[in-house]
Coordinates of C-alpha atoms in Angstrom, one line a residue:
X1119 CA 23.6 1.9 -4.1
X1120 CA 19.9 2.6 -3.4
X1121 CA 17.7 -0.4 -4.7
X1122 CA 13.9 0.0 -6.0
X1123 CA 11.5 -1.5 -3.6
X1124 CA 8.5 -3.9 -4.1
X1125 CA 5.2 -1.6 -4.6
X1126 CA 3.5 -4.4 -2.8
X1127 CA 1.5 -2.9 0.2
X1128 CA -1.0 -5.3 1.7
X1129 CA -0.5 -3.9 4.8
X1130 CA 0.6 0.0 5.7
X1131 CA 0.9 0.2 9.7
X1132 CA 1.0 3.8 11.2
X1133 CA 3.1 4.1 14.1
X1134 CA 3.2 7.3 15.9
X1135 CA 6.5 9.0 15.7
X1136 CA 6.0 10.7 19.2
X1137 CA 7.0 7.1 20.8
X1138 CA 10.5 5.9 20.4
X1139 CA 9.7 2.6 22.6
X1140 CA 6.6 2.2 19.5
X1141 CA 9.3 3.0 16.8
X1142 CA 12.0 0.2 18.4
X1143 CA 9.6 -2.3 18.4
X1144 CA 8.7 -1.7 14.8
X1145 CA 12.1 -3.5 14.3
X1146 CA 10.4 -6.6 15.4
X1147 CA 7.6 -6.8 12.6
X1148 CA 7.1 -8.3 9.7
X1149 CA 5.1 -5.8 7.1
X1150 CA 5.1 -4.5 3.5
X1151 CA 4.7 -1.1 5.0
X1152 CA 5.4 0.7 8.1
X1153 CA 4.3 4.9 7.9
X1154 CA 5.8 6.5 10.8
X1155 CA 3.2 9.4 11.8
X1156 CA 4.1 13.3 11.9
X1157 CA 0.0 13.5 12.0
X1158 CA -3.4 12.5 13.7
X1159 CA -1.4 10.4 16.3
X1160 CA 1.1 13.2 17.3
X1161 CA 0.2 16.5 19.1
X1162 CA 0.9 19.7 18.0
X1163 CA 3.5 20.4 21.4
X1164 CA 5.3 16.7 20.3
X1165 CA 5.6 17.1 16.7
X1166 CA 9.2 18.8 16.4
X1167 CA 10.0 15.7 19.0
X1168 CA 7.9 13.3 16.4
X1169 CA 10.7 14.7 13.5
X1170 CA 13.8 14.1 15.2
X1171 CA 12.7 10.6 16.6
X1172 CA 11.7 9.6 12.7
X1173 CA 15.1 11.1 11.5
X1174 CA 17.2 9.1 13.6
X1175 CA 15.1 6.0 12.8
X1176 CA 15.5 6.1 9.7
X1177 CA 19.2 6.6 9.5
X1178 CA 19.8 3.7 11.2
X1179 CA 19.9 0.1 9.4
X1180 CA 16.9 -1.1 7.8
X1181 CA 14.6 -3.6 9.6
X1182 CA 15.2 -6.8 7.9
X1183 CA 11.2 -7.2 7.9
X1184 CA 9.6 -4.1 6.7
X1185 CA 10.0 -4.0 3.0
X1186 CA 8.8 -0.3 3.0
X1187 CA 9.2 2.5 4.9
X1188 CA 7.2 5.7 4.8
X1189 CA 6.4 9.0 6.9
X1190 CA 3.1 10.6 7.3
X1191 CA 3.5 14.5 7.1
X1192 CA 0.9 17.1 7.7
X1193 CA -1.4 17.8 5.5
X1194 CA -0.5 21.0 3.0
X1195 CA -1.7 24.4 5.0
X1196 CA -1.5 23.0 8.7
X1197 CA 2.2 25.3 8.6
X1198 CA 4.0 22.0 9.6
X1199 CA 4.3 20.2 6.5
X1200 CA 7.2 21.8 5.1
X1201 CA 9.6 21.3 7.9
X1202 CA 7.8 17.5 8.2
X1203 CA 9.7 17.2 4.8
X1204 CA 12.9 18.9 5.4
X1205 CA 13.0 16.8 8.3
X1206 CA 13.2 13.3 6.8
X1207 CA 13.2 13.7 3.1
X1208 CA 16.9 12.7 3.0
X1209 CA 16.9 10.3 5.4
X1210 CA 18.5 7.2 3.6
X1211 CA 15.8 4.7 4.5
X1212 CA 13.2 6.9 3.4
X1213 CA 10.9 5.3 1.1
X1214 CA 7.5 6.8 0.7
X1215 CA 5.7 10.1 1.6
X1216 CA 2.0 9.4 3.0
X1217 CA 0.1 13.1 2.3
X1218 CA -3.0 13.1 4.1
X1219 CA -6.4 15.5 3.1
X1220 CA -5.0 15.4 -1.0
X1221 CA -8.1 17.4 -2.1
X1222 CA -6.9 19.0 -5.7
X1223 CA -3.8 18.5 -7.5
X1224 CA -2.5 21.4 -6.3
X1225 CA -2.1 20.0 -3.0
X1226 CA 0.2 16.8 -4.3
X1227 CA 2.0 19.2 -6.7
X1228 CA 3.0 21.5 -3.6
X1229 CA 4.5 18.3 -1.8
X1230 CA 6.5 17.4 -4.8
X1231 CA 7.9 20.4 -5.8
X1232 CA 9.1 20.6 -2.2
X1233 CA 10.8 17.3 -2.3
X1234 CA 12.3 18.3 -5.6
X1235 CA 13.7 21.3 -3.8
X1236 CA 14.7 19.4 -0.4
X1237 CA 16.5 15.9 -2.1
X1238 CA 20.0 15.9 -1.7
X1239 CA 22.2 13.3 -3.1
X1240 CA 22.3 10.3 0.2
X1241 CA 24.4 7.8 -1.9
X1242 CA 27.8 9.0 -3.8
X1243 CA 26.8 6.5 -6.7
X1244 CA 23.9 7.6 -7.6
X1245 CA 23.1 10.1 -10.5
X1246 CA 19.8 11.6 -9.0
X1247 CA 18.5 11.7 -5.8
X1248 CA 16.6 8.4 -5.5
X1249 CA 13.0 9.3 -5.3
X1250 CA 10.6 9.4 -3.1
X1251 CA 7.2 7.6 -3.9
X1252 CA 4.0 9.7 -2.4
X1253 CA 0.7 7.8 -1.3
X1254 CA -2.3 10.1 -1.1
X1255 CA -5.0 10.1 1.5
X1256 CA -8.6 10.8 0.3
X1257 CA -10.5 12.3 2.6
X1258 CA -13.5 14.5 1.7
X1259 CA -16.3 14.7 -1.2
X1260 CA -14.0 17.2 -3.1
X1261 CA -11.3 14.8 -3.3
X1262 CA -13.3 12.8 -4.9
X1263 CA -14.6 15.0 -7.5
X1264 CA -11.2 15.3 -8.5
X1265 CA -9.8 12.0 -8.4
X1266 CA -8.5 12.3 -11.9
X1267 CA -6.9 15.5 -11.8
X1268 CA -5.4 13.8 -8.5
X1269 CA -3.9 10.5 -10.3
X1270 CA -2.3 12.5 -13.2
X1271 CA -0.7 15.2 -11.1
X1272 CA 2.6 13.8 -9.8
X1273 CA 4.8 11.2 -11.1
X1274 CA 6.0 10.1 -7.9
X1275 CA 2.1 9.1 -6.9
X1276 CA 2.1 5.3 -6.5
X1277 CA -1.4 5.4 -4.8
X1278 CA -4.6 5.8 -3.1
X1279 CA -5.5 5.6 0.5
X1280 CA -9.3 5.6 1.6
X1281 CA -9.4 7.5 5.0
X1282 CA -12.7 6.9 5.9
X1283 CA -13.0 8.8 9.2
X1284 CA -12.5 12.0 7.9
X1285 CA -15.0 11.3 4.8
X1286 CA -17.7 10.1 7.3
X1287 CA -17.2 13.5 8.7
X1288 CA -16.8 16.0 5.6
X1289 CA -20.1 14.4 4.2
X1290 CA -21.9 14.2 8.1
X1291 CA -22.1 10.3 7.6
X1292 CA -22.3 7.7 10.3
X1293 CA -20.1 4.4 10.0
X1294 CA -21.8 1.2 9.9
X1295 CA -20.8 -2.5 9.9
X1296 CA -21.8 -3.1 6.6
X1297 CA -19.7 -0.1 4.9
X1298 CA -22.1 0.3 2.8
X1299 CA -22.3 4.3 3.0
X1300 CA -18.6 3.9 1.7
X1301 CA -19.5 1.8 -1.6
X1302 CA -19.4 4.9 -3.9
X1303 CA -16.1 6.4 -2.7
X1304 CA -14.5 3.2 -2.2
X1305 CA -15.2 2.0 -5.8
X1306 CA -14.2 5.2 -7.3
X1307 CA -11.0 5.4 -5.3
X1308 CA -10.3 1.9 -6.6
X1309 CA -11.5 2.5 -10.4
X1310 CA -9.0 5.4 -10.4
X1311 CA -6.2 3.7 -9.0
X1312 CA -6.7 1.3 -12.0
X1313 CA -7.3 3.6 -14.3
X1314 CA -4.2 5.6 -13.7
X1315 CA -2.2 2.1 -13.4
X1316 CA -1.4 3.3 -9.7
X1317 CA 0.4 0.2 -8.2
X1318 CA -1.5 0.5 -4.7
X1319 CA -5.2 1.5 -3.9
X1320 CA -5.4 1.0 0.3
X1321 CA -8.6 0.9 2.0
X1322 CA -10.1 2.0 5.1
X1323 CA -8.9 1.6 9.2
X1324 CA -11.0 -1.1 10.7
X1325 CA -11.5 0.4 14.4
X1326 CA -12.0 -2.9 15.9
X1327 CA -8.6 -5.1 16.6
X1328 CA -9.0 -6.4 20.3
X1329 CA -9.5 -10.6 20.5
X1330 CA -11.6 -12.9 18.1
X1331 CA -14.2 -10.2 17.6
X1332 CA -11.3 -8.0 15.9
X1333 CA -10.4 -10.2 13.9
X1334 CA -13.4 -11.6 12.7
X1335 CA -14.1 -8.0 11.7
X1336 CA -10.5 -7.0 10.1
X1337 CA -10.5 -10.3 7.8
X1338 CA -14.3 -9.5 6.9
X1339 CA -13.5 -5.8 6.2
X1340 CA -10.6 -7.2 4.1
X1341 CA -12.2 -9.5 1.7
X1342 CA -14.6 -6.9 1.2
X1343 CA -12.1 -4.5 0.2
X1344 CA -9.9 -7.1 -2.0
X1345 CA -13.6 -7.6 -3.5
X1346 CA -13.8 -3.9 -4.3
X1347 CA -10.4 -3.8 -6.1
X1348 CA -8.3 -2.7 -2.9
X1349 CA -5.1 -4.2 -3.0
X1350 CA -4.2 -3.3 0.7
X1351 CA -5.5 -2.2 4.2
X1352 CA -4.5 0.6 6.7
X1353 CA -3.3 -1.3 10.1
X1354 CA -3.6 0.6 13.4
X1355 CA -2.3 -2.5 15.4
X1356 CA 0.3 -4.8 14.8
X1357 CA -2.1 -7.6 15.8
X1358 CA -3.8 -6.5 12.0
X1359 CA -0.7 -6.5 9.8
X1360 CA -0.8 -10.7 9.3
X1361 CA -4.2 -10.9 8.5
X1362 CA -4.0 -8.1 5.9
X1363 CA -0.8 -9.9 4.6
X1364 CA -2.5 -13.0 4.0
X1365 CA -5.8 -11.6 3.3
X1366 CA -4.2 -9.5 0.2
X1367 CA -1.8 -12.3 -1.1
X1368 CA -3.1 -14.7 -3.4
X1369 CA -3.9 -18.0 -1.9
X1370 CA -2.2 -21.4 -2.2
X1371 CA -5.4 -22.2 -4.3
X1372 CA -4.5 -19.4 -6.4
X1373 CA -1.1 -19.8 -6.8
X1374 CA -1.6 -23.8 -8.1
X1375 CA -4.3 -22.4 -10.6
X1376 CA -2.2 -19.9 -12.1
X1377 CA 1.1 -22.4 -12.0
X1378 CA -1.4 -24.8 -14.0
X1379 CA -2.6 -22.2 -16.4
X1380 CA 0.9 -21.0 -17.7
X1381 CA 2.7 -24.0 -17.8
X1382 CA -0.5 -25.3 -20.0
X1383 CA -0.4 -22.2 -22.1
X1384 CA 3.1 -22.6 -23.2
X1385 CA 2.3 -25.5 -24.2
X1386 CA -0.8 -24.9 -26.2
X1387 CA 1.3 -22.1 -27.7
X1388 CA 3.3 -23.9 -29.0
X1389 CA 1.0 -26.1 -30.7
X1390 CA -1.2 -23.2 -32.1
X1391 CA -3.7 -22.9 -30.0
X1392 CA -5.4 -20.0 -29.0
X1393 CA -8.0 -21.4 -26.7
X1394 CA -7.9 -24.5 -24.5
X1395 CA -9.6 -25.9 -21.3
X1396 CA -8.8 -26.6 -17.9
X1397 CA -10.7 -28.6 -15.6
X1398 CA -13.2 -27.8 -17.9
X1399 CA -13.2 -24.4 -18.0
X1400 CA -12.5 -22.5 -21.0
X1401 CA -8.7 -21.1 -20.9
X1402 CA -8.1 -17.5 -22.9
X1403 CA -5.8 -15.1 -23.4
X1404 CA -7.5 -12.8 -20.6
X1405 CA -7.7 -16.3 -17.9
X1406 CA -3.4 -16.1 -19.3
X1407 CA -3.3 -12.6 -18.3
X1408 CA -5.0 -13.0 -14.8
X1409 CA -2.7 -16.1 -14.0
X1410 CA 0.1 -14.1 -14.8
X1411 CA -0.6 -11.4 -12.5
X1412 CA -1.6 -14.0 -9.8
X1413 CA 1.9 -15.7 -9.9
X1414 CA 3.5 -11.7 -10.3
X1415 CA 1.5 -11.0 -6.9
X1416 CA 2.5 -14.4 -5.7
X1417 CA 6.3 -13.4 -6.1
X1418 CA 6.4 -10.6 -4.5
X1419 CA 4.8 -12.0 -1.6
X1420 CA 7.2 -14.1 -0.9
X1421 CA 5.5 -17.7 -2.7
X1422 CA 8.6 -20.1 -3.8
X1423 CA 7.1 -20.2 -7.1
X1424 CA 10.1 -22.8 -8.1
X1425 CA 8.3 -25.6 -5.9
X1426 CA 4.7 -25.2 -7.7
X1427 CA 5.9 -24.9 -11.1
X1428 CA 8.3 -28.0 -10.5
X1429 CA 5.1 -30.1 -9.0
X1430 CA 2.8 -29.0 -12.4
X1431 CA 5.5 -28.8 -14.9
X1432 CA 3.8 -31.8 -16.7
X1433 CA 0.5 -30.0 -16.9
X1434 CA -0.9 -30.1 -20.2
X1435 CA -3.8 -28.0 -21.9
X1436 CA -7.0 -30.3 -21.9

């Protein structure tokens, strides 16, 4: 039987579907989300090639280290993207649907009626076809404008994706270091994701990956996006996927705070109080709620939340 998959998606890795020795090796990563390209990365001769070569991938065994595994299509009026989704839609490793250029609602309401129409049942136990989550690309000013209209379209939409490439050209903008010709978009792609309760808001490429300057660059460009309210990072090298993994988890510091926190704030419950300190910090029910999304995050990160809790279980409120 088909099982539910973490929404967790620090990293999302495009791989270009036009290269089966770049789809085998796939098999060797470790990533919360691979997206196998129909799109930018595959020419218009190769992408009938691109199809079959994702197909077959995905109908073979999973990769025990890719939690998630999703297909770029073309964007809606490029005349590929309906046979992108007839082609893999009911693949039985198919996870996720990246739509690129989502400008209006009617663009993600297209691509889910065609799944709708496409599904077939893949596993004789099931009741329903298993759906199929959709991540939407934002790409242009007009996307944007209708962020709203966007997020309360489809109910298969589990996210945003910031593609800033293609914004930089709609609005004739030139990419800096600093991003800072991004801050509007980027914050309103995230406040939207939040406001929506969207599990995954998935910020820009970083172009530069080769040696220490790369990285240097990537883990920057990560922090500020995790500082924005991103939850997640585009990867076009596998050389970027571990530092967006670590960069988006929560950190061994974190994990120990939050441990602290709840295991002081069952306590305090229990005695009646509402409000207590730690370390000298004032400990509320909002500080509770944060902790308890840190050690969520934690968890599905892979954290052996058994070990911290054992080594603070004798925390008390102060």
């Amino acid at each position: 039987m088909s099982v539910a998959r973490t929404a967790v998606r620090r990293a999302l890795l495009y791989v270009p579907g036009s290269s089966q020795k770049m789809l085998d090796k796939t098999r060797g990563l470790t990533a919360d989300c691979v997206a196998y390209d129909l799109e930018d990365s595959v020419t218009s001769n190769r992408k009938a090639e691109a199809r079959s070569n994702i197909r077959r991938f995905l109908e073979q065994p999973r990769a025990d280290g890719i939690k998630e595994c999703a297909v770029r299509i073309n964007a809606v009026g490029t005349g590929h993207e309906a046979n992108d989704i007839e082609a893999v839609c009911n693949a039985p490793n198919l996870d996720t649907l990246v739509i690129p250029k989502v400008n209006s609602s009617s663009d993600l309401k297209w691509v889910a009626d065609c799944i709708n129409h496409k599904r077939t049942f893949t596993d004789p136990e099931e009741s329903a076809p298993r759906q199929i989550k959709i991540l939407a690309l934002i790409e242009s000013a007009k996307a944007i404008s209708n962020l709203r209209e966007i997020c309360e379209t489809a109910a298969q939409l589990d996210g945003l994706i910031f593609a800033a490439e293609d914004f930089a050209l709609d609005l004739s903008l030139t990419r800096t270091p600093s991003l800072t010709e991004f801050l509007y978009a980027r914050s309103a792609i995230a406040t939207a994701c939040r406001a929506h309760d969207l599990p995954s808001t998935i910020d820009l490429v970083c172009t530069s990956y080769k040696g220490e300057e790369g990285r240097r660059v990537m883990e920057e460009e990560c922090l500020g996006g995790k500082g924005l309210g991103f939850n997640g990072k585009q990867c076009i090298h596998p050389d970027q996927v571990a530092i967006a993994q670590k960069a988006f988890a929560p950190s061994e510091d974190e994990v120990t705070w939050a441990a602290r926190v709840m295991i002081a704030d069952a306590k305090a419950d229990q005695n009646g109080r509402g409000a207590w300190t730690l370390d000298g910090k004032m400990i509320d029910v909002p500080v509770v709620g944060k902790a308890k999304s840190v050690l969520s995050k934690a968890e599905a990160c892979g954290f052996d939340l058994s070990a911290v809790k054992e080594k603070w279980k004798s925390q008390e409120p102060e």
